[in-house]
Every structure is written in structure tokens, then in C-alpha cells.
Short mmCIF file of C-alpha atoms and ligand atoms in Angstrom, two decimals:
data_model
loop_
_atom_site.label_atom_id
_atom_site.label_comp_id
_atom_site.label_asym_id
_atom_site.label_seq_id
_atom_site.Cartn_x
_atom_site.Cartn_y
_atom_site.Cartn_z
CA MET S 179 56.77 -29.50 -0.21
CA ALA S 180 58.73 -26.24 -0.23
CA THR S 181 59.08 -23.13 1.90
CA PHE S 182 58.63 -19.81 0.14
CA LYS S 183 60.35 -16.78 1.62
CA PHE S 184 59.13 -13.29 0.85
CA ALA S 185 59.02 -9.79 2.32
CA VAL S 186 55.62 -8.22 2.99
CA LEU S 187 55.46 -4.43 2.64
CA PRO S 188 51.81 -3.39 3.22
CA GLY S 189 52.47 0.38 3.07
CA ASP S 190 49.73 2.97 3.61
CA GLY S 191 45.99 3.54 3.25
CA ILE S 192 44.17 0.37 2.19
CA GLY S 193 47.54 -1.43 1.85
CA PRO S 194 47.46 -3.18 5.25
CA GLU S 195 43.75 -4.09 4.86
CA VAL S 196 44.05 -5.78 1.47
CA MET S 197 47.42 -7.31 2.39
CA GLY S 198 45.87 -9.06 5.39
CA ALA S 199 43.19 -10.53 3.11
CA ALA S 200 45.77 -11.65 0.53
CA LEU S 201 47.94 -13.36 3.14
CA ASP S 202 44.92 -15.26 4.49
CA VAL S 203 44.14 -16.53 0.98
CA LEU S 204 47.78 -17.37 0.27
CA GLU S 205 48.17 -19.32 3.49
CA LYS S 206 45.07 -21.36 2.80
CA ALA S 207 46.13 -22.04 -0.81
CA CYS S 208 49.58 -23.18 0.29
CA GLU S 209 48.09 -25.34 3.02
CA LYS S 210 46.23 -27.16 0.24
CA SER S 211 49.33 -27.59 -1.91
CA GLY S 212 51.47 -28.61 1.09
CA ASP S 213 53.85 -25.63 0.81
CA GLU S 214 54.91 -23.34 3.61
CA LEU S 215 55.19 -19.58 3.69
CA SER S 216 57.94 -17.74 5.51
CA PHE S 217 57.44 -13.99 5.49
CA SER S 218 58.23 -10.93 7.58
CA THR S 219 56.39 -7.60 7.47
CA HIS S 220 58.17 -4.23 7.14
CA ASP S 221 57.33 -0.55 6.90
CA VAL S 222 57.45 1.23 3.55
CA GLY S 223 56.14 4.57 2.25
CA GLY S 224 54.40 7.09 4.52
CA ILE S 225 54.34 4.83 7.57
CA ALA S 226 58.10 4.35 7.18
CA ILE S 227 58.59 8.14 6.95
CA ASP S 228 56.67 8.46 10.24
CA ASN S 229 58.56 5.65 11.98
CA PHE S 230 62.04 5.87 10.41
CA GLY S 231 62.23 9.28 8.70
CA THR S 232 62.59 7.70 5.25
CA ALA S 233 60.19 5.94 2.83
CA LEU S 234 62.52 2.98 2.35
CA PRO S 235 64.40 2.24 5.58
CA ASP S 236 67.63 0.21 5.35
CA SER S 237 66.03 -2.51 7.49
CA THR S 238 63.19 -2.90 4.92
CA LEU S 239 65.62 -3.03 2.00
CA GLU S 240 67.77 -5.58 3.83
CA ALA S 241 64.73 -7.76 4.53
CA CYS S 242 63.87 -7.65 0.80
CA ARG S 243 67.45 -8.68 -0.05
CA ARG S 244 67.13 -11.70 2.23
CA SER S 245 63.87 -12.74 0.49
CA ASP S 246 62.94 -14.44 -2.78
CA ALA S 247 60.18 -11.93 -3.65
CA ILE S 248 58.39 -8.83 -2.39
CA LEU S 249 54.64 -8.62 -1.86
CA PHE S 250 53.91 -4.89 -1.90
CA GLY S 251 50.69 -3.07 -0.91
CA SER S 252 50.58 0.61 -1.85
CA VAL S 253 52.10 3.80 -0.52
CA GLY S 254 51.24 7.47 -0.17
CA GLY S 255 48.39 9.64 1.02
CA PRO S 256 47.43 13.22 1.88
CA LYS S 257 49.53 13.19 5.07
CA TRP S 258 52.76 13.14 3.06
CA GLU S 259 51.73 15.26 0.07
CA HIS S 260 53.46 18.37 1.44
CA LEU S 261 56.86 16.70 1.13
CA PRO S 262 59.17 17.65 -1.75
CA PRO S 263 58.70 15.32 -4.78
CA LYS S 264 61.95 13.46 -4.08
CA GLU S 265 60.74 12.50 -0.60
CA GLN S 266 57.19 11.52 -1.60
CA PRO S 267 56.42 7.92 -0.56
CA GLU S 268 55.92 6.56 -4.10
CA ARG S 269 59.05 8.08 -5.59
CA ALA S 270 61.24 7.52 -2.52
CA ALA S 271 60.17 3.91 -1.97
CA LEU S 272 59.19 2.31 -5.27
CA LEU S 273 61.83 3.79 -7.57
CA PRO S 274 64.76 2.75 -5.32
CA LEU S 275 63.25 -0.73 -4.92
CA ARG S 276 62.95 -1.10 -8.71
CA LYS S 277 66.53 0.11 -9.04
CA ALA S 278 67.95 -2.06 -6.23
CA PHE S 279 66.49 -5.24 -7.74
CA LYS S 280 66.85 -4.17 -11.41
CA LEU S 281 63.12 -4.70 -11.98
CA PHE S 282 62.98 -3.60 -15.61
CA ALA S 283 59.71 -5.23 -16.70
CA ASN S 284 56.26 -4.42 -15.36
CA VAL S 285 53.73 -7.06 -16.37
CA ARG S 286 50.12 -5.99 -15.86
CA PRO S 287 47.29 -8.31 -16.90
CA GLY S 288 44.24 -6.41 -18.14
CA LEU S 289 41.54 -8.85 -17.15
CA LEU S 290 37.83 -8.06 -16.97
CA TYR S 291 35.41 -10.93 -16.37
CA PRO S 292 32.34 -10.69 -18.65
CA GLN S 293 30.19 -10.63 -15.48
CA LEU S 294 31.91 -7.35 -14.52
CA ALA S 295 31.47 -5.65 -17.89
CA ASP S 296 29.49 -2.89 -16.16
CA ALA S 297 32.70 -1.82 -14.37
CA SER S 298 34.22 -0.78 -17.70
CA PRO S 299 33.46 2.64 -19.17
CA LEU S 300 33.27 0.89 -22.57
CA LYS S 301 29.87 -0.10 -23.95
CA ASN S 302 29.06 -3.72 -23.09
CA GLU S 303 28.66 -4.65 -26.78
CA ARG S 304 32.32 -3.77 -27.37
CA ILE S 305 33.45 -6.30 -24.77
CA PRO S 306 30.88 -9.13 -24.85
CA ASP S 307 33.48 -11.61 -23.55
CA GLY S 308 35.14 -9.24 -21.11
CA ILE S 309 38.78 -8.28 -21.63
CA ASP S 310 41.89 -10.45 -21.46
CA ILE S 311 45.11 -8.71 -22.50
CA VAL S 312 48.56 -8.04 -20.99
CA CYS S 313 50.50 -4.78 -20.89
CA ILE S 314 54.27 -4.94 -20.45
CA ARG S 315 56.05 -1.71 -19.60
CA GLU S 316 59.81 -1.10 -19.60
CA LEU S 317 60.45 0.22 -16.12
CA THR S 318 64.02 1.34 -15.59
CA GLY S 319 64.99 3.24 -18.74
CA GLY S 320 63.75 6.03 -20.98
CA ILE S 321 62.89 9.61 -20.15
CA TYR S 322 62.22 9.03 -16.44
CA PHE S 323 65.82 7.96 -15.89
CA GLY S 324 67.73 10.03 -18.49
CA GLU S 325 69.65 13.21 -17.67
CA LYS S 326 67.45 16.08 -16.37
CA LYS S 327 68.43 19.73 -16.55
CA THR S 328 66.98 23.15 -15.70
CA TRP S 329 68.85 26.25 -16.82
CA ALA S 330 68.55 29.97 -17.52
CA GLU S 331 68.44 31.03 -21.16
CA ASN S 332 67.87 34.54 -22.56
CA GLY S 333 66.13 35.73 -19.44
CA GLU S 334 63.81 32.75 -19.04
CA THR S 335 64.04 29.29 -17.52
CA ALA S 336 64.33 26.18 -19.68
CA ALA S 337 64.27 22.49 -18.75
CA SER S 338 64.94 19.20 -20.50
CA ASP S 339 64.60 15.46 -19.89
CA THR S 340 66.55 12.93 -21.92
CA MET S 341 65.03 9.76 -23.37
CA LEU S 342 67.72 7.13 -23.79
CA TYR S 343 67.55 3.43 -24.69
CA ARG S 344 70.27 0.88 -25.40
CA VAL S 345 69.83 -2.21 -27.59
CA SER S 346 70.36 -4.48 -24.56
CA GLU S 347 67.55 -2.72 -22.66
CA ILE S 348 65.17 -3.12 -25.60
CA GLU S 349 66.10 -6.77 -26.17
CA ARG S 350 65.49 -7.83 -22.59
CA ILE S 351 61.98 -6.31 -22.47
CA ALA S 352 61.23 -7.78 -25.92
CA ASP S 353 62.20 -11.14 -24.45
CA VAL S 354 59.68 -10.77 -21.59
CA ALA S 355 56.96 -9.86 -24.11
CA GLY S 356 57.81 -12.82 -26.35
CA ARG S 357 57.82 -15.30 -23.46
CA THR S 358 54.54 -13.94 -22.11
CA ALA S 359 52.89 -14.30 -25.52
CA MET S 360 54.16 -17.89 -25.86
CA GLY S 361 51.91 -18.86 -22.94
CA ARG S 362 48.95 -17.05 -24.53
CA LYS S 363 47.69 -16.44 -28.08
CA GLY S 364 51.16 -15.86 -29.54
CA LYS S 365 50.48 -12.25 -30.59
CA VAL S 366 52.67 -9.29 -29.62
CA CYS S 367 52.20 -5.61 -30.44
CA SER S 368 55.23 -3.36 -29.92
CA ILE S 369 54.33 0.29 -29.34
CA ASP S 370 56.61 3.23 -30.13
CA LYS S 371 56.74 6.63 -31.83
CA ALA S 372 59.17 5.70 -34.61
CA ASN S 373 57.88 8.47 -36.89
CA VAL S 374 59.35 11.09 -34.51
CA LEU S 375 61.78 9.69 -31.94
CA GLU S 376 65.27 8.28 -32.52
CA THR S 377 64.87 5.97 -29.51
CA SER S 378 61.72 4.57 -31.13
CA VAL S 379 63.52 3.97 -34.45
CA LEU S 380 66.09 1.92 -32.53
CA TRP S 381 63.29 0.26 -30.53
CA ARG S 382 61.42 -0.87 -33.65
CA LYS S 383 64.54 -2.11 -35.45
CA THR S 384 65.78 -3.99 -32.38
CA VAL S 385 62.39 -5.54 -31.61
CA SER S 386 61.88 -6.69 -35.23
CA GLN S 387 65.31 -8.33 -35.29
CA TYR S 388 64.89 -9.89 -31.84
CA PHE S 389 61.55 -11.51 -32.66
CA LYS S 390 62.82 -12.71 -36.04
CA THR S 391 65.69 -14.50 -34.31
CA HIS S 392 64.12 -15.64 -31.02
CA PHE S 393 60.36 -15.83 -31.55
CA PRO S 394 59.75 -16.53 -35.25
CA GLN S 395 56.45 -18.25 -34.32
CA ILE S 396 55.02 -15.09 -32.70
CA GLU S 397 52.89 -12.69 -34.73
CA LEU S 398 54.60 -9.32 -34.19
CA THR S 399 52.97 -5.99 -35.08
CA HIS S 400 53.96 -2.37 -34.42
CA LEU S 401 51.78 0.62 -33.57
CA TYR S 402 52.50 4.29 -32.95
CA VAL S 403 51.60 5.19 -29.39
CA ASP S 404 48.90 7.72 -30.33
CA ASN S 405 47.15 5.10 -32.44
CA ALA S 406 47.62 2.48 -29.69
CA ALA S 407 45.89 4.78 -27.18
CA MET S 408 42.89 4.98 -29.55
CA GLN S 409 42.82 1.26 -30.32
CA LEU S 410 42.85 0.41 -26.63
CA VAL S 411 39.46 2.10 -26.12
CA ARG S 412 38.10 1.18 -29.54
CA ASN S 413 38.68 -2.57 -29.25
CA PRO S 414 40.98 -3.68 -26.41
CA ASN S 415 40.76 -7.37 -27.30
CA GLN S 416 42.52 -6.80 -30.65
CA PHE S 417 45.64 -6.95 -28.45
CA ASP S 418 46.98 -10.07 -26.77
CA VAL S 419 50.29 -8.87 -25.33
CA PHE S 420 51.48 -5.31 -25.97
CA PHE S 421 54.72 -3.82 -24.76
CA THR S 422 56.33 -0.43 -24.81
CA GLU S 423 58.90 1.92 -23.30
CA ASN S 424 58.64 3.47 -19.84
CA MET S 425 56.65 6.70 -20.31
CA PHE S 426 54.30 5.35 -23.00
CA GLY S 427 53.76 2.31 -20.75
CA ASP S 428 53.01 4.49 -17.74
CA ILE S 429 50.18 6.14 -19.65
CA LEU S 430 48.86 3.13 -21.59
CA SER S 431 48.87 0.83 -18.54
CA ASP S 432 46.63 3.29 -16.68
CA GLU S 433 44.39 3.64 -19.71
CA MET S 434 44.14 -0.15 -19.83
CA ALA S 435 43.33 -0.22 -16.11
CA VAL S 436 40.38 2.13 -16.52
CA VAL S 437 39.12 0.24 -19.57
CA CYS S 438 39.22 -2.94 -17.46
CA GLY S 439 37.06 -1.45 -14.72
CA SER S 440 37.98 -1.24 -11.09
CA LEU S 441 41.57 -0.74 -9.96
CA GLY S 442 40.62 -3.10 -7.17
CA MET S 443 40.78 -6.07 -9.57
CA LEU S 444 44.12 -5.42 -11.30
CA CYS S 445 47.42 -6.93 -10.22
CA SER S 446 50.98 -6.52 -11.48
CA ALA S 447 54.46 -8.03 -11.35
CA SER S 448 57.73 -6.17 -11.70
CA LEU S 449 60.43 -8.55 -12.82
CA GLY S 450 64.13 -8.41 -13.60
CA ASP S 451 66.98 -10.80 -14.35
CA ILE S 452 67.99 -11.39 -10.75
CA GLN S 453 67.49 -15.01 -9.76
CA ASN S 454 66.18 -15.85 -6.32
CA SER S 455 67.43 -18.74 -4.16
CA LEU S 456 65.06 -21.09 -6.06
CA GLY S 457 66.70 -20.19 -9.38
CA LEU S 458 63.54 -18.32 -10.43
CA LYS S 459 62.90 -14.62 -11.01
CA PHE S 460 63.03 -12.26 -8.07
CA GLY S 461 59.99 -9.99 -8.38
CA LEU S 462 57.90 -7.29 -6.74
CA TYR S 463 54.16 -7.94 -6.83
CA GLU S 464 51.61 -5.20 -6.20
CA PRO S 465 48.08 -4.06 -7.10
CA ALA S 466 47.77 -1.60 -9.97
CA GLY S 467 45.95 0.93 -7.78
CA GLY S 468 47.25 3.19 -5.04
CA SER S 469 46.53 3.55 -1.33
CA ALA S 470 42.93 4.77 -1.93
CA PRO S 471 42.86 7.22 1.01
CA ASP S 472 39.18 7.99 0.26
CA ILE S 473 38.14 4.52 1.49
CA ALA S 474 41.05 3.56 3.78
CA GLY S 475 40.22 2.31 7.27
CA GLN S 476 36.60 1.43 6.40
CA GLY S 477 37.13 -2.26 5.64
CA ILE S 478 35.49 -1.91 2.22
CA ALA S 479 38.49 -2.01 -0.16
CA ASN S 480 38.55 -4.69 -2.82
CA PRO S 481 41.29 -7.19 -1.89
CA CYS S 482 41.21 -9.03 -5.27
CA ALA S 483 44.08 -7.05 -6.86
CA GLN S 484 46.31 -7.86 -3.89
CA ILE S 485 45.22 -11.51 -3.87
CA LEU S 486 45.88 -11.81 -7.62
CA SER S 487 49.29 -10.14 -7.14
CA ALA S 488 50.09 -12.86 -4.61
CA ALA S 489 49.04 -15.44 -7.22
CA MET S 490 51.47 -13.87 -9.71
CA MET S 491 54.22 -14.19 -7.07
CA MET S 492 53.48 -17.91 -6.72
CA ARG S 493 53.75 -18.33 -10.49
CA HIS S 494 56.81 -16.22 -11.34
CA SER S 495 59.00 -16.27 -8.21
CA PHE S 496 58.05 -19.63 -6.69
CA GLY S 497 57.27 -21.74 -9.77
CA ARG S 498 53.81 -22.70 -8.48
CA GLY S 499 51.66 -22.08 -11.54
CA ASP S 500 49.13 -24.57 -10.19
CA THR S 501 48.67 -22.67 -6.90
CA ALA S 502 48.44 -19.40 -8.84
CA ALA S 503 45.74 -20.87 -11.12
CA MET S 504 43.83 -22.19 -8.08
CA ILE S 505 43.79 -18.70 -6.51
CA GLU S 506 42.85 -17.00 -9.80
CA SER S 507 40.00 -19.41 -10.35
CA ALA S 508 38.73 -18.93 -6.76
CA VAL S 509 38.70 -15.13 -7.21
CA ARG S 510 36.85 -15.44 -10.50
CA ARG S 511 34.25 -17.77 -9.00
CA ALA S 512 33.74 -15.60 -5.91
CA VAL S 513 33.09 -12.55 -8.11
CA CYS S 514 30.87 -14.49 -10.52
CA ASP S 515 28.91 -15.98 -7.59
CA GLY S 516 27.97 -12.41 -6.66
CA PHE S 517 30.46 -11.52 -3.93
CA ARG S 518 31.30 -7.89 -4.69
CA THR S 519 33.03 -5.14 -2.77
CA ALA S 520 31.51 -1.66 -3.23
CA ASP S 521 33.71 -0.73 -6.23
CA ILE S 522 32.27 -3.62 -8.30
CA ALA S 523 28.85 -4.04 -6.64
CA PHE S 524 26.61 -2.45 -9.33
CA GLY S 525 23.35 -2.90 -7.47
CA LYS S 526 24.44 -6.00 -5.57
CA LYS S 527 24.79 -5.76 -1.79
CA PRO S 528 28.47 -4.92 -1.21
CA VAL S 529 30.58 -7.16 1.00
CA SER S 530 33.51 -6.14 3.19
CA THR S 531 37.20 -6.74 2.46
CA THR S 532 37.32 -9.69 4.86
CA ASP S 533 34.06 -11.21 3.55
CA MET S 534 35.43 -11.03 0.01
CA ALA S 535 38.61 -12.83 1.14
CA ARG S 536 36.51 -15.42 2.94
CA ALA S 537 34.47 -16.04 -0.23
CA VAL S 538 37.72 -16.62 -2.16
CA ILE S 539 39.07 -18.97 0.53
CA GLU S 540 35.85 -21.01 0.46
CA ARG S 541 36.33 -21.52 -3.29
CA LEU S 542 39.98 -22.60 -3.23
P1 NAD W 734 44.22 5.30 -6.08
O1 NAD W 734 44.53 4.19 -7.01
O2 NAD W 734 44.68 5.14 -4.69
O3 NAD W 734 42.63 5.55 -6.04
C1 NAD W 734 41.89 5.89 -7.21
C2 NAD W 734 40.42 5.43 -7.01
O4 NAD W 734 40.36 4.00 -7.10
C3 NAD W 734 39.89 5.79 -5.64
O5 NAD W 734 38.54 6.18 -5.75
C4 NAD W 734 40.00 4.52 -4.85
O6 NAD W 734 39.07 4.40 -3.81
C5 NAD W 734 39.81 3.46 -5.92
N1 NAD W 734 40.52 2.22 -5.58
C6 NAD W 734 41.84 1.96 -5.73
N2 NAD W 734 42.13 0.74 -5.26
C7 NAD W 734 40.96 0.22 -4.82
C8 NAD W 734 40.60 -1.01 -4.21
N3 NAD W 734 41.50 -1.98 -3.95
N4 NAD W 734 39.31 -1.20 -3.86
C9 NAD W 734 38.39 -0.27 -4.11
N5 NAD W 734 38.65 0.92 -4.68
C10 NAD W 734 39.93 1.16 -5.03
O7 NAD W 734 44.83 6.61 -6.75
P2 NAD W 734 44.97 8.09 -6.17
O8 NAD W 734 43.74 8.46 -5.38
O9 NAD W 734 45.38 8.91 -7.33
O10 NAD W 734 46.21 8.03 -5.20
C11 NAD W 734 46.12 7.89 -3.79
C12 NAD W 734 47.52 7.74 -3.22
O11 NAD W 734 48.09 6.51 -3.70
C13 NAD W 734 48.46 8.87 -3.65
O12 NAD W 734 49.26 9.21 -2.55
C14 NAD W 734 49.31 8.23 -4.74
O13 NAD W 734 50.59 8.80 -4.81
C15 NAD W 734 49.37 6.80 -4.24
N6 NAD W 734 49.66 5.80 -5.30
C16 NAD W 734 50.48 4.79 -4.94
C17 NAD W 734 50.75 3.79 -5.85
C18 NAD W 734 51.65 2.66 -5.43
O14 NAD W 734 51.88 2.50 -4.25
N7 NAD W 734 52.15 1.88 -6.35
C19 NAD W 734 50.16 3.81 -7.12
C20 NAD W 734 49.27 4.84 -7.44
C21 NAD W 734 49.02 5.85 -6.51
#
């Protein structure tokens, strides 16, 4: 028996609703495995701006530092949209958290159960067995973090952003991709734009060398990002694990999310090299979607993405792959047994957020 310590940051909109459901499931799952949870809840995002004047208060950051993982809801909403970009909840909370804990790898499973094929905009015959792929995005480098400039030039304004990658940054994300593929079909596709960008030429060379040395058993392929975007809608299951740099990953991971149906089903883990007190990876776990202000407060949000994010936390930060698998299987069975929130109902009578969580708990 062990005690697992994590910080809970529900955030805004549907965040607190789906977080409550996920914690109920997690507590029940850990009761079964004989483990204990020790967590404290803290403000982040818009609610933190209201209560503390900043999206990431020092007290929240400190609580995360004292923890072995972060379970994150979602932040933002119309109330805070008037703020300057730098103070917006997402940018002012998530980016500093990623930076503080050096979370350089975002792992997002693209999982669509065959029973939910109607949720995908793809024709059912293209995905007869659903979808099961993983997108890994480099999170702390590239054009979002390079030098930014705006200047006056010949009577007009010009601006530039710099895309920069170092070999060490490419190798460490390649390592995450390789390890992820080892536990799956052993296939990795690296995505770049090596026909145009210097950073991509370095990316491709470094990745090829890294896999040759460290993962000779993995089947490595390369695709240009424009082609990858097409392939992802043409036949998503041709991928097993694909990985790419920050901006390409930002775009492709959202494309993958829409191909996989509802945002309410998709979870993610942001991981780095920092070890927690258990000697495992410190990580931030959150749903792929946002705070969904259009449905917030109605008790109808799909809690599955948050529940599955909690399962990822059990696997990566607490070394409880068995508990994670138990939760994942319970979610799958609840959905396949016909329990559906409105976003995945498709003619079935929709259930509430709490009823969905209850259905998962009953199947643990
Ligand atoms: P969104 O992901 O919040 O919502 C897009 C659509 O998906 C909406 O129709 C919403 O109802 C639906 N949806 C999302 N999650 C759902 C769930 N669990 N159950 C059922 N339906 C769900 O994206 P948006 O509307 O572009 O953004 C809303 C706010 O969220 C913005 O302020 C944005 O900045 C923020 N946001 C935050 C994060 C984050 O915290 N990581 C990520 C994306 C967007």
C-alpha cells in the first residue's frame, strides 16, 4: 500500500465539475488497490485571477512543488477574454507551469472506441475498428519560445518569431516517442518540414541517429508535416506513435482530437525529466479540451477525459499501471454499455456528469 500525493487544480468552466467526477473514480479505484490518495485543491486560471489577481498564484505553484504530480482541469472563459494575451488564463497559468516543471513532452492518446465511431467526422468505413494512436508533441522549445521581435522598417511594421532546437531537446523527445512505442506496436513516425526548415533538417538527422543507437528494434519513418496532416484524416490508424516539434504538434494534436470525436474523451500527460519523491516522472495530467463555457454549470460535461487523465497519472507518476488499466477498462465498458453524456449520445438518452462517473465506478 502506498500514499500518492498530488495537487488538484480544477480551474474554470467545466473544470470543477469533471474534476469532482474524476476524483470520485480515482478514490474508488485506489480503495480497491489498497492505495491512499493525498491531495489538496488550489485555484488556477480565471478563478485565481478573481481571487488572487494572477492566473498562477505563488501558493498554487508551491503546492505543486510539494506534490508528486498535478491533476489539472481547464482554464479560461469569456469573463477573462478582455485581458491582454500575456495575462490570459491559459498563457499565464499553463505556460509557467510547463516551464517550472520542465514538462517538455505532451503525450496525447488518440483513442476512439469502435462503438463511438459516429463521434468522428470520418466515414465509419475508414475506421471500422475505431482509432488507437498516440501523438507526442515537444512542448517547451521551437517557435513559441524563440526570440520574438516587432520593429519598424521602411515606414511599415515587421515582426518575427524564431524557431530554435538543440540536439539535446530533440533527443529527449525522441526518447519519449521510442519508449512509448516500445509498449505498443513498435512503430514511430517523426514529423518535420526538412525540405524547408533548418531546424527540421537537424530534427530528422538527430532522430534517425537516436533511433539507430537506442531503439534499433523500432520501425522509424519520417513525414513532412503537410503530408502528415493529410494522412491523419485519410487513414489515422496507419500511425502508431507519431511525434513532432511544438507548433506542428499544436496543430496536429488538435486535428487528431477532432478525428477521434469528442474532446470530452481525450486525455493527456505532460512529462519532463524531473523525478518525483517516488523516483518516477513528475507530470501534469489534463483533458485535451478546454473549459467549455457553453455547457459549464449544467452538469452535462463528459468527465471521461478527466478520468482518463487521472488514469495516466496513476501510470506515469505513481507506477500503478494496473490501477490505470482498471480505470481505462471501466470507462470503456461504461461507454460501450450505453452510458453517454450529451456530446457522445447520438440518439441515446444522455446522462449527467455524475451519472457517467457513477457508471464508471460501478464497473471498476
Ligand atoms: P473547448 O475545448 O472548451 O470547447 C470546444 C467544444 O468542445 C465546446 O462545444 C465544448 O462544449 C466541447 N467540449 C469540450 N470539452 C468537453 C467535455 N468534457 N464534455 C463535453 N463537451 C466538451 O474550446 P474553446 O471553446 O475553444 O475554449 C473555451 C475556453 O477554454 C477558452 O477560454 C480557451 O482559452 C480555454 N482552453 C483552455 C485549455 C486548457 O485549459 N488547457 C485548452 C483549450 C482551451
